[in-house]
XYZ file of C-alpha atoms in Angstrom:
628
model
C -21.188 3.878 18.403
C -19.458 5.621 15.313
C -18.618 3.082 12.714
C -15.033 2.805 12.152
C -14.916 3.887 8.580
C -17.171 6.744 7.594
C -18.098 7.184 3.772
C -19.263 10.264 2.232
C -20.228 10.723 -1.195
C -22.396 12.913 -3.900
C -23.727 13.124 -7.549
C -22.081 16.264 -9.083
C -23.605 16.197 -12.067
C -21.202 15.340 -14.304
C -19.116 12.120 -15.532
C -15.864 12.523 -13.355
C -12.489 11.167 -14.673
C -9.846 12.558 -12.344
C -9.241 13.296 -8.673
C -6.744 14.630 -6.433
C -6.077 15.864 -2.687
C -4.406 18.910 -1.837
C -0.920 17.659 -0.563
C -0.837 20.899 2.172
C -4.549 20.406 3.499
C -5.976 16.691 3.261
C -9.691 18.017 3.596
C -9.452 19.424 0.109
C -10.225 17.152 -2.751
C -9.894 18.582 -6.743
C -12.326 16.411 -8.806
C -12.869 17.094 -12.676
C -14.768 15.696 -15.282
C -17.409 16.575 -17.698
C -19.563 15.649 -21.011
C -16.414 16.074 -23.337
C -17.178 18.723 -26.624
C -20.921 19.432 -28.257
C -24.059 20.584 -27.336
C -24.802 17.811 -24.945
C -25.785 19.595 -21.971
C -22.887 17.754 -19.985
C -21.225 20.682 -18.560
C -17.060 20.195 -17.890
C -15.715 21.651 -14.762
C -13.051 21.422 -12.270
C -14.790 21.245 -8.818
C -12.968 21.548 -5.241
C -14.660 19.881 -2.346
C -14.536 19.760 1.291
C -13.987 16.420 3.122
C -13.400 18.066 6.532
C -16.770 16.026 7.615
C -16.126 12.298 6.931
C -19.752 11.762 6.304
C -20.713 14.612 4.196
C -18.926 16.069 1.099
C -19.057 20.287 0.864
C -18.522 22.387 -2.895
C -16.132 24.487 -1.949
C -15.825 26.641 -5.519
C -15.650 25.573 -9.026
C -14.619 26.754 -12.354
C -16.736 25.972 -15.960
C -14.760 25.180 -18.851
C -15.637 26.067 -22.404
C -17.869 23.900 -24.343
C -16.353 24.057 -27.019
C -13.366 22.436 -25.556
C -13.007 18.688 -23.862
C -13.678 17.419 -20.656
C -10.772 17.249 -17.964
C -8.922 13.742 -18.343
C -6.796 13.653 -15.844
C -4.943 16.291 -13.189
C -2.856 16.731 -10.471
C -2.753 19.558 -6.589
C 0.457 20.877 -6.700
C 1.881 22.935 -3.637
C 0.817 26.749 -3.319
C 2.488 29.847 -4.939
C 2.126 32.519 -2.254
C -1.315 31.468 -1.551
C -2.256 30.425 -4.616
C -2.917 26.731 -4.715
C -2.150 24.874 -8.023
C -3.976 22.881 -10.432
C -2.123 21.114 -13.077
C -4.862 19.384 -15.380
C -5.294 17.999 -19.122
C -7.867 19.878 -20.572
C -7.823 20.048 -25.240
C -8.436 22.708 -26.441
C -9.312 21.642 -30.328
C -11.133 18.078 -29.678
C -11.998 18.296 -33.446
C -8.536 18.787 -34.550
C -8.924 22.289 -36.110
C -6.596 24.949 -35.282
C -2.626 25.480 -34.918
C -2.116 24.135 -31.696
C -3.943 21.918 -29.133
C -3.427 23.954 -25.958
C -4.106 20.398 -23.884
C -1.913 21.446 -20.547
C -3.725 23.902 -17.816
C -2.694 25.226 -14.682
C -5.590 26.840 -12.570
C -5.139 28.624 -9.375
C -7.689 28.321 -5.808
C -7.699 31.032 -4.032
C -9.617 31.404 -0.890
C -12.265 33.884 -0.009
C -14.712 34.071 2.791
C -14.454 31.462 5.973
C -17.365 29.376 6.842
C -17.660 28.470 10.835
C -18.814 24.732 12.015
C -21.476 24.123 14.295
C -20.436 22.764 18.039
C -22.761 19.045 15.977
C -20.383 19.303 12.860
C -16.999 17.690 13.071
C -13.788 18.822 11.259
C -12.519 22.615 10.960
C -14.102 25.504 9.565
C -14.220 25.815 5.889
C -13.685 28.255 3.268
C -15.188 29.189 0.139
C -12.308 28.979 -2.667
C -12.505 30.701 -6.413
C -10.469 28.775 -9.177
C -9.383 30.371 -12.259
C -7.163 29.496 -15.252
C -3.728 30.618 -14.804
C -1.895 29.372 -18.184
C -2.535 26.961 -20.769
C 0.004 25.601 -23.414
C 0.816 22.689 -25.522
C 3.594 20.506 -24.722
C 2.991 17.701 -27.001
C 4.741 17.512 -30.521
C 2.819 15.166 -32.300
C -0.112 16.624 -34.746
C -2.683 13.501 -33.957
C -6.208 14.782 -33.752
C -6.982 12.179 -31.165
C -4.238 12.707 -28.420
C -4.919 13.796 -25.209
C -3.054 14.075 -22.128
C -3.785 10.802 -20.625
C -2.070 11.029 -17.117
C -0.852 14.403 -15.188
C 1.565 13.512 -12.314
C 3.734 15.539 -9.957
C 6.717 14.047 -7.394
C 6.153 14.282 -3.534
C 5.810 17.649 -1.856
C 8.449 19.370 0.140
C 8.233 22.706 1.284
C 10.328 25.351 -0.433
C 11.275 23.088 -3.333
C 9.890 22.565 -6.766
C 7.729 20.085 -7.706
C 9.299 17.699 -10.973
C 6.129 17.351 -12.602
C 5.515 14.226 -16.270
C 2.547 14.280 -18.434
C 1.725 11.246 -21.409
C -0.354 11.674 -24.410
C -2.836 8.841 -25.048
C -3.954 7.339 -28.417
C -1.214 8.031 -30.613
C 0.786 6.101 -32.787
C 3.783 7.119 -30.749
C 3.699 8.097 -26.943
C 5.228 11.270 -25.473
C 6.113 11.702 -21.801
C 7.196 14.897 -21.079
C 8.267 16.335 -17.576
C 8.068 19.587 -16.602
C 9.247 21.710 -12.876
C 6.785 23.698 -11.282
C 7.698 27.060 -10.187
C 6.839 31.227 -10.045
C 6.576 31.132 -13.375
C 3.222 31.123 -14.566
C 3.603 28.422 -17.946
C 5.638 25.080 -16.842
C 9.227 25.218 -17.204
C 9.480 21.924 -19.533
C 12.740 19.575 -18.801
C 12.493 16.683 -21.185
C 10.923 14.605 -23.375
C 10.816 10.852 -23.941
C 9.493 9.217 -26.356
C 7.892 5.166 -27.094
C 6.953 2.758 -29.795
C 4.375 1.841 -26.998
C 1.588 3.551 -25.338
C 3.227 4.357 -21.919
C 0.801 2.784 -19.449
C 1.357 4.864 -16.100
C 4.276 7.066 -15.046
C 5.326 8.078 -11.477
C 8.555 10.534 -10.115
C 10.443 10.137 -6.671
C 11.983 13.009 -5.476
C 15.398 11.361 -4.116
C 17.219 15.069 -3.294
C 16.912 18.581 -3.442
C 17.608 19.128 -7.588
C 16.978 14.815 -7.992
C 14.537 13.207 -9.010
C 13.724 9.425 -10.045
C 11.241 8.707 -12.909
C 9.255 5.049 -13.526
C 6.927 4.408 -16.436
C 5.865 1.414 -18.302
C 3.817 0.018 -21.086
C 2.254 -3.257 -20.828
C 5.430 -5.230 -20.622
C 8.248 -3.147 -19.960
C 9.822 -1.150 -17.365
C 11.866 2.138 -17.455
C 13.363 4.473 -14.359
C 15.445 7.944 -15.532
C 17.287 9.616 -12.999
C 16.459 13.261 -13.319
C 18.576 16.481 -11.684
C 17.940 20.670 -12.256
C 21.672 20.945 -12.696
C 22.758 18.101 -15.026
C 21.311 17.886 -18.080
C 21.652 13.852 -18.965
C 20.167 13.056 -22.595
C 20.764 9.526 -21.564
C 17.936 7.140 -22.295
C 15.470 5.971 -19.747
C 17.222 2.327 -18.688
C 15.235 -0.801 -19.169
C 14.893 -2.620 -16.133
C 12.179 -4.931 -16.395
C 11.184 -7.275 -19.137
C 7.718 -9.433 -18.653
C 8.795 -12.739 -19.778
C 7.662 -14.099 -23.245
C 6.203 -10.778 -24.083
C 8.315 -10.768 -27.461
C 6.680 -13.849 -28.532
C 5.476 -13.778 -32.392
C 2.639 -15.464 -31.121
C 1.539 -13.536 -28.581
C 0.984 -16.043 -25.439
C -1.185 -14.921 -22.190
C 0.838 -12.810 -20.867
C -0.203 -10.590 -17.744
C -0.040 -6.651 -18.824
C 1.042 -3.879 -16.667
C -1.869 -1.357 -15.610
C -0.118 1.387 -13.298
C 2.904 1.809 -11.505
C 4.211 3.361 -8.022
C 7.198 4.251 -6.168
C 7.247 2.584 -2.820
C 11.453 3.748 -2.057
C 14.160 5.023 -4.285
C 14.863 1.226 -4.440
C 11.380 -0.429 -4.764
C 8.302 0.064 -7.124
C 4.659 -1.439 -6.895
C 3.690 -2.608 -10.376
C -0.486 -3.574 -10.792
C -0.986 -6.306 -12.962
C -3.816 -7.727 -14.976
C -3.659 -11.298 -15.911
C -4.466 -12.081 -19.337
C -8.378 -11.952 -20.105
C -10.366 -11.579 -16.727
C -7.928 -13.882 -14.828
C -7.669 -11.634 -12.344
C -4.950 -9.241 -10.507
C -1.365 -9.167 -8.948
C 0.086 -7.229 -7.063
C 4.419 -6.767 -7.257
C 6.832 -5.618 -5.856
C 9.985 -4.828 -7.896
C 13.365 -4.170 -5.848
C 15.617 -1.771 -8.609
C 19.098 -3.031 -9.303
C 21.867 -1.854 -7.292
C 24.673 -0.413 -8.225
C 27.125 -2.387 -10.549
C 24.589 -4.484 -11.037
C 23.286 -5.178 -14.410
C 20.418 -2.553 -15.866
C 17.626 -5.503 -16.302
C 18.829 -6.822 -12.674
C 14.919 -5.636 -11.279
C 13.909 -8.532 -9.343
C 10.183 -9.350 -8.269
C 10.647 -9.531 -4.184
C 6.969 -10.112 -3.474
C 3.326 -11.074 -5.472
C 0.673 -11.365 -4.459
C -2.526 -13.136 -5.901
C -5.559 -10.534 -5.241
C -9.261 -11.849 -4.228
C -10.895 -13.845 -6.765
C -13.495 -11.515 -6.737
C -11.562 -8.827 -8.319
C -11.206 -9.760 -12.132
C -9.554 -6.986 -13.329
C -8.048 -3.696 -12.350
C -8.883 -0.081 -13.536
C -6.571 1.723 -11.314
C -4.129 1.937 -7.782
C -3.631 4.471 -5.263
C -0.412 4.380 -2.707
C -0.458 6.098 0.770
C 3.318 6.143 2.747
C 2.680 6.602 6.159
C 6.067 7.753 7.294
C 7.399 9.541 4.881
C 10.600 11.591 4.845
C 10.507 14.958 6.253
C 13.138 16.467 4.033
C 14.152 15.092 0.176
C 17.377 14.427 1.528
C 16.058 12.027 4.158
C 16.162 8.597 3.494
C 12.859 6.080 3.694
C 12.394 4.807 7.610
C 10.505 2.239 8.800
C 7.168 2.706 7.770
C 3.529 0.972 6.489
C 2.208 1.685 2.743
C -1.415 1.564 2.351
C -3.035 0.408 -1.566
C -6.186 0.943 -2.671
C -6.646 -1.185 -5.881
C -10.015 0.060 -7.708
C -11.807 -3.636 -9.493
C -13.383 -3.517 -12.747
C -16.942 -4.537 -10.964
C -16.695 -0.857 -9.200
C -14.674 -2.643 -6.195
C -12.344 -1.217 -4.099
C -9.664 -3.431 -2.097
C -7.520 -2.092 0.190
C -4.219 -3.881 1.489
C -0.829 -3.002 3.418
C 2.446 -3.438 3.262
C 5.515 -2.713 5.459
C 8.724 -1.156 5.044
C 11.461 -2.024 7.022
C 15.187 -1.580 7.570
C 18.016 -2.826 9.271
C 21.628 -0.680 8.770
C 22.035 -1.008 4.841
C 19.340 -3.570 4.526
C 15.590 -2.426 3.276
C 13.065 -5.228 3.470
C 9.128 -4.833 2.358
C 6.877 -7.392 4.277
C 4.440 -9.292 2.489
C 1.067 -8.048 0.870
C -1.588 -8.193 2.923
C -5.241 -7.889 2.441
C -6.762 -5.241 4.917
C -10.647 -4.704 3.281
C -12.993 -5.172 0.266
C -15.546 -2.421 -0.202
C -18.382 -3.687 -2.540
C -20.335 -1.778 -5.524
C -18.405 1.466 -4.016
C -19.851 3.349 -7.579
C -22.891 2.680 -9.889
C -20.296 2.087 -12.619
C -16.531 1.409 -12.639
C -13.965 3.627 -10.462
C -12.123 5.997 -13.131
C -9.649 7.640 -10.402
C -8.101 6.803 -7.038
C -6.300 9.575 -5.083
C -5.321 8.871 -0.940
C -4.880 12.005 0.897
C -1.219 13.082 1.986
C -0.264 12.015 5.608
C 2.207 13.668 7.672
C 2.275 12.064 11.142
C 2.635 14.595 14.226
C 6.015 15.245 16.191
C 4.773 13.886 19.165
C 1.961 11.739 20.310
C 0.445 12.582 23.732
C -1.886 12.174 25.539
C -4.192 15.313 23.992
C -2.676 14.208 20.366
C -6.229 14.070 18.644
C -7.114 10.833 16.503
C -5.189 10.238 13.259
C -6.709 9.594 9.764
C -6.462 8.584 6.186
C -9.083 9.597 3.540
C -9.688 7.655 0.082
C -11.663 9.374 -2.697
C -13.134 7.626 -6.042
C -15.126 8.817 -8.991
C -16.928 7.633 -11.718
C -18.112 8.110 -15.460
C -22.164 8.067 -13.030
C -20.987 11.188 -11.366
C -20.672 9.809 -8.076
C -17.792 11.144 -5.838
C -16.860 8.671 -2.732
C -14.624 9.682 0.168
C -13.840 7.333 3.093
C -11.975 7.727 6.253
C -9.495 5.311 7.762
C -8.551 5.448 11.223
C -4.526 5.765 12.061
C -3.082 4.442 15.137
C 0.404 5.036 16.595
C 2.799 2.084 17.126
C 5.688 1.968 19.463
C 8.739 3.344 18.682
C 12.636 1.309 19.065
C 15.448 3.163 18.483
C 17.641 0.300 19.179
C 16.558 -1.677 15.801
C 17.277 1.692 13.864
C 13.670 3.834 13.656
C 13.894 7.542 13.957
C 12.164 9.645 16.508
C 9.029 10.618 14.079
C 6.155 9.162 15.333
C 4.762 5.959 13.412
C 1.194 5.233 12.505
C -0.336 2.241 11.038
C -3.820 1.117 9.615
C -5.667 -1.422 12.372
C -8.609 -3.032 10.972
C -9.964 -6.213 10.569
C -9.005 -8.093 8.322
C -10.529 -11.287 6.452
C -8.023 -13.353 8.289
C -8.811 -11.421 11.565
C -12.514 -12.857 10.778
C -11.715 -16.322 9.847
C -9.682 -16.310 13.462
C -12.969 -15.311 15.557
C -15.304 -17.186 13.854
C -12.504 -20.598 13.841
C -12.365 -19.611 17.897
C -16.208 -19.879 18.256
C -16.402 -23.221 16.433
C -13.501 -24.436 18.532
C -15.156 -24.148 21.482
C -18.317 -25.335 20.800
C -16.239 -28.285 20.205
C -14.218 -28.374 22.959
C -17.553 -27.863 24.645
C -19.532 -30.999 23.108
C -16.561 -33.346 23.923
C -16.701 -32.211 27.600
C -20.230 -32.666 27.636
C -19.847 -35.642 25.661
C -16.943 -37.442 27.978
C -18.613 -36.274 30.949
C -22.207 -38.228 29.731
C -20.097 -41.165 29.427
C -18.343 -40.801 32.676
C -21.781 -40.718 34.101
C -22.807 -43.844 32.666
C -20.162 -45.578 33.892
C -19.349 -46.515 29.646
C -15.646 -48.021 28.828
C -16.506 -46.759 25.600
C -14.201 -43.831 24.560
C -15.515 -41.307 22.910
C -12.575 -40.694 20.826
C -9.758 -42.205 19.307
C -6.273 -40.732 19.903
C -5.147 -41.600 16.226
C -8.502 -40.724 14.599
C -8.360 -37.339 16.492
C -4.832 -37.071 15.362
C -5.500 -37.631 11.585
C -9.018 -35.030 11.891
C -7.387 -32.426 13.787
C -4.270 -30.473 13.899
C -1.793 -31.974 16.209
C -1.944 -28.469 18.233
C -5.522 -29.210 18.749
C -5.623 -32.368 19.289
C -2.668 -31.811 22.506
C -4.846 -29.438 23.655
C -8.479 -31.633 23.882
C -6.246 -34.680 25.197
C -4.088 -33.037 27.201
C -4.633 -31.276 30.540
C -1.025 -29.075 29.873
C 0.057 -27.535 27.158
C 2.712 -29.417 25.099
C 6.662 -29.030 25.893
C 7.379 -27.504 22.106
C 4.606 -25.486 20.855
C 3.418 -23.997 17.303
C 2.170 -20.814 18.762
C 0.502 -19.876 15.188
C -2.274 -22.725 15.846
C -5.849 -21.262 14.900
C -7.653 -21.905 18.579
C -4.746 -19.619 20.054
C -4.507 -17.117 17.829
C -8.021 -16.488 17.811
C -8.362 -16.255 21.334
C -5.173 -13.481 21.078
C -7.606 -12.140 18.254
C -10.808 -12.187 20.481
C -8.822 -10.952 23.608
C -7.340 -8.007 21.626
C -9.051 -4.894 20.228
C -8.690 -4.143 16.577
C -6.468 -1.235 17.376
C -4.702 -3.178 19.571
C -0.425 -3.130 18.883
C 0.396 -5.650 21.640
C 2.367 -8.700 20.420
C 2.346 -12.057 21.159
C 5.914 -12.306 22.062
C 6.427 -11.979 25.710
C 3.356 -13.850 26.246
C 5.214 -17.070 24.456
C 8.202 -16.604 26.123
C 6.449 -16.155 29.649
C 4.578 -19.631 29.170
C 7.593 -21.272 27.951
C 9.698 -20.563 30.810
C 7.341 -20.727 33.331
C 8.922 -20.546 37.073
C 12.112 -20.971 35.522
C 13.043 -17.302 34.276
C 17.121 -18.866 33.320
C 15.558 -21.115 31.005
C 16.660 -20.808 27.479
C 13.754 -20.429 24.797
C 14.469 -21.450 20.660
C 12.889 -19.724 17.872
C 13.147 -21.758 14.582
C 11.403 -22.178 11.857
C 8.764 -24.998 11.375
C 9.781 -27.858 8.463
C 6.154 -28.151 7.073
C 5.276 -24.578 6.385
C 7.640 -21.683 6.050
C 5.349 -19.147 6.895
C 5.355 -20.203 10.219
C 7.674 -20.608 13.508
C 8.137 -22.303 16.760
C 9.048 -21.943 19.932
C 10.395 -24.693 22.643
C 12.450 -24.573 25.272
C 15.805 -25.185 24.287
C 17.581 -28.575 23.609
C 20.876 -29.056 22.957
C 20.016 -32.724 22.050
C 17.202 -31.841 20.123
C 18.103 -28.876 18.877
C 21.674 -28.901 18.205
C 24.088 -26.619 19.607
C 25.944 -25.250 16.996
C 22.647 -24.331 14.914
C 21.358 -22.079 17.724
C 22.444 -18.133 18.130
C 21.406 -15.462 20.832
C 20.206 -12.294 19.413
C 23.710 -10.476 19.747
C 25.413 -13.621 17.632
C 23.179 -12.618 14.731
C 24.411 -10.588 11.804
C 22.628 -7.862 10.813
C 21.157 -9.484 7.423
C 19.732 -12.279 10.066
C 18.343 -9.956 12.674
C 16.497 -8.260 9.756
C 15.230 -11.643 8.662
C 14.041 -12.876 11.760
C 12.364 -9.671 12.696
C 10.201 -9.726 9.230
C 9.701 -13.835 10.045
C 8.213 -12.596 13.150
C 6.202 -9.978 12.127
C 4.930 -12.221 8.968
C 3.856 -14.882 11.341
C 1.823 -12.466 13.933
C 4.233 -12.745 16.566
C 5.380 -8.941 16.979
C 3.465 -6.011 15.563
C 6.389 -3.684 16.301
C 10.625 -3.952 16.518
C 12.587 -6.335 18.974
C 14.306 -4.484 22.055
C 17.078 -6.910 22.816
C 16.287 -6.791 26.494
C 13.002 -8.828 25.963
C 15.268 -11.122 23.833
C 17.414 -11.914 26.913
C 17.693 -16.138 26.875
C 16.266 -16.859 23.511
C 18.084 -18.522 20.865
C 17.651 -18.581 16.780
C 17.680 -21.221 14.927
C 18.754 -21.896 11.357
C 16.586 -19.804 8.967
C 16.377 -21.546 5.420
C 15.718 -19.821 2.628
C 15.159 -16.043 3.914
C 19.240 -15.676 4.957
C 20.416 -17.073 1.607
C 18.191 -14.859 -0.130
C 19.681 -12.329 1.807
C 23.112 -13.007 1.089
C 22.331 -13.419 -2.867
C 20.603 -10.111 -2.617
C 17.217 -10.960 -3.131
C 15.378 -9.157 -0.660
């Protein structure tokens, strides 16, 4: 049986530092990298692979660079002119600071020549041999500092038919440049503007939010910026300050955690990496932007979360959006985002979040850890680059299987490339979700593990104290074997109903380990069945009129529970049906759900039909303060 990630990977012979898919073919991969200036041997090069095969890697064409010149930093696939595919790539020209002008931005062109058939044993579609060649190179840096270099290369999200809004940063330099640039038929770069900092500008990324608009996010260690961008306005505004890490102005310099990259998740949300002071470790946020008439530092941290212990630091992030928009004028659906986080130890984690809304109201789920690849490269991970997803119109029955690929490289010239599987989830119109198809990642996770391996120790439990009663049975012993309070102090209480009592318990926490590791066990990894309407059948047993409560548990808010309604328990004025529920609620409850494992896709009011909601604390005021 096929594993279900496959890795490919090879030595190209030189130290790589940058990598990038083709955003109109995700089997094409641009790598680039080299042995910098001097007669080291170390040749520099911009390589194109194939990763049709998910276990091998194929050289589809390359191009040598001078050299006399440096080695590729860092570059960026653009979308094809005629059928010219383009490279956009930092590549000096004068490493040693002699000459006029550092010609440090390049734009090559692939073009393909002969076609190479598969085998009926090789997987993937036939591939072609490519040539690459320099189309223009330029400078569009102003300072004269011998030492910069064009640190980062990025370019906005594809759409057909419209320009790319492309930014580049210098790096080492007393003071930083961004400069942004649109991509078009003209052969040099049609520059737009330039910003500059006091600060070296960590990581920069562009949203394209309409046809001529576009939004831009950088930062340096401690700061956050967004520009709105548009072809036909020319705004010499300042980039607005929007996030401030607290204490970072300090004299004395305190721990504070530093920015490492940034990424737009939504025209109203950005993913900021973090690195906590030292090797403390990493965080993940997530940054909702400030609405309008709001105030300009109104960003507000929505979600963190506290990565692996085992990841000490972070070189680098890479950000895959499932769903995305169609057309730039389309707004973000419902969708899942998929992070790769590269460790300093050569580590890659990868994690998911999901994007939801409800009418006017966006909500991103919580960060959750989806796998931890191990020594992925001899050395540490320099790049990260996911390949671009576009999920079909329909899915039938002869739609073929769905993927995502990751690359890597490394200053040890390794190139790694694995592939995710993609599986479709159900589709509600009712709760707002558009016709596209939508795919998520299904693997196991580490909490999927703990589950099984918590459901085989159960039962050997449950096991021994059958055996165990029984024995004593047999032996006629008015000794018990155990002690109702002893049990209830060693075990939870959901355990402990279920070894003492025959039947399950009248009000039931339905996120107890033994039963959601049976769900677990029962259940594929791919599987997008939800817990729901088995809850709800249990509850109500014979009686289908009975009324079922959903509220949320006092000891732990990141569960719920579910009981047949109450009115003395209860209360009756604290409990809503579905169609009572605002829409700020209904979104609330329907993340609480999904957070707690309950429902892996949206709630169709008809399977809602005799269940009540209780109060939720915390999650509706937050709402109603705008927090989430």
């Amino acid at each position: 049986m096929a594993p279900l990630i496959r890795k490919a990977e090879d030595v190209l012979g030189s130290p790589l530092y940058a990598c990038h898919f083709d955003p109109e073919d995700s089997t094409r991969l641009v790598v680039g990298g080299g042995g910098g200036s001097g007669m080291n041997g170390v040749v520099n090069r911009i390589t194109l692979l194939s990763t049709a095969d998910p276990t091998k890697l194929e050289q589809l064409g390359e191009i040598e660079l001078p050299k006399t010149e440096d080695n590729p930093t860092s570059l960026a696939v653009g979308q094809k002119r005629g059928k010219t595919t383009m490279i956009y790539a930092g590549v000096n020209s004068n490493p040693s600071g002699k000459g006029k002008e550092n010609a440090h931005f390049r734009i090559l062109g692939v073009e393909t020549a002969g076609t190479k058939k598969r085998t009926g044993t090789e997987m993937g579609a036939a591939t072609s041999s490519a040539k690459i060649t320099e189309v223009s190179r330029t400078s569009l840096f102003t300072g004269e500092d011998k030492d910069i270099y064009q640190r980062t290369t990025r370019l906005s999200n594809p759409f057909p038919g419209l320009p790319q809004l492309g930014a580049v940063t210098n790096g080492l330099d007393e003071g930083t440049e961004l400069v942004l640039f649109y991509t078009g038929a003209e052969a040099s770069p049609i520059s737009r503007k330039t910003f500059t900092s006091d600060k070296e500008i960590e990581d920069v990324d562009i949203l394209q939010v309409g046809k001529e608009s576009y939004m831009v996010a950088y930062c340096n260690r401690h700061d956050v910026y967004i520009k709105g961008v548009s072809s036909k306005v020319d705004n010499n505004e300042a980039a607005s300050l929007i996030y401030e890490t607290p204490f970072a102005k300090d004299p004395e310099q305190p721990t504070v955690p530093k920015f490492r990259s940034l990424k737009w998740l939504t025209k109203n949300y950005l993913l900021m990496l973090t690195n906590i002071h030292s090797t403390g470790g990493v965080v993940l946020q997530v940054l909702r932007l400030p609405r309008e008439k709001e105030s300009e530092m109104g960003a507000k941290i929505v979600e963190s979360h506290r990565m692996s212990s085992n990841i000490k630091k972070a070189t680098g992030v890479a950000i895959a959006n499932l769903t995305p928009p169609t057309s730039a004028t389309f707004e973000q659906g419902y969708t899942q985002f998929i992070i790769a986080v590269a460790g300093q130890d050569a580590s890659i984690h990868i994690l998911k979040l999901d994007f939801s809304t409800y009418g006017d109201i966006s909500l991103v789920s919580r960060i959750k850890p989806v796998r931890r690849f191990k020594k992925v490269h001899p050395m540490a991970v320099t790049d990260l680059s996911f390949s671009h997803f576009t999920p079909p119109k329909k899915v039938l029955a002869g739609t073929p299987p769905q993927h995502l690929k990751l690359a890597s490289v490394s200053v040890q010239q390794t190139v790694v490339v694995h592939t995710f599987p993609l599986f479709p989830v159900p589709l509600s119109k009712g709760t707002g979700q558009s016709e596209t198809p939508r795919y998520v990642i299904a693997l196991p996770s580490r909490t999927a593990a703990w589950a099984g391996s918590t459901f085989v120790f159960a039962c050997i439990a449950v096991l021994l104290a059958v055996w165990a009663q029984g024995m004593l049975v047999i032996f006629e012993s008015d000794m018990r074997l155990f002690d109702t309070h002893k049990i209830e102090r060693l075990l939870p209480n959901s355990w402990a109903n279920i070894i003492m009592s025959p039947s399950l318990p009248t009000v039931r926490d339905v996120t107890i380990p033994l039963e959601a590791a049976q769900k677990a066990v029962a259940s594929s990894a791919s599987s997008a069945a939800s817990l729901l309407p088995d809850i709800l059948t249990d509850l109500k047993g014979k009686n289908e009129d009975a009324v079922v409560i959903i509220e949320e548990t006092k000891h732990n808010d990141d569960k719920v529970r579910f009981a047949v309604h109450d009115e003395e328990m209860h209360g009756e004025k604290s409990a809503k049906s579905w169609v009572e529920l605002s829409p700020e609620q209904k979104a609330a409850w329907s993340q609480r759900l999904s957070e707690a494992g309950h429902w892996v896709g949206d709630l169709p009011e008809t399977m809602l039909k005799g269940v009540v909601f209780g109060e939720l604390r915390g999650v509706i005021g937050q709402a109603v303060s705008g927090a989430i």
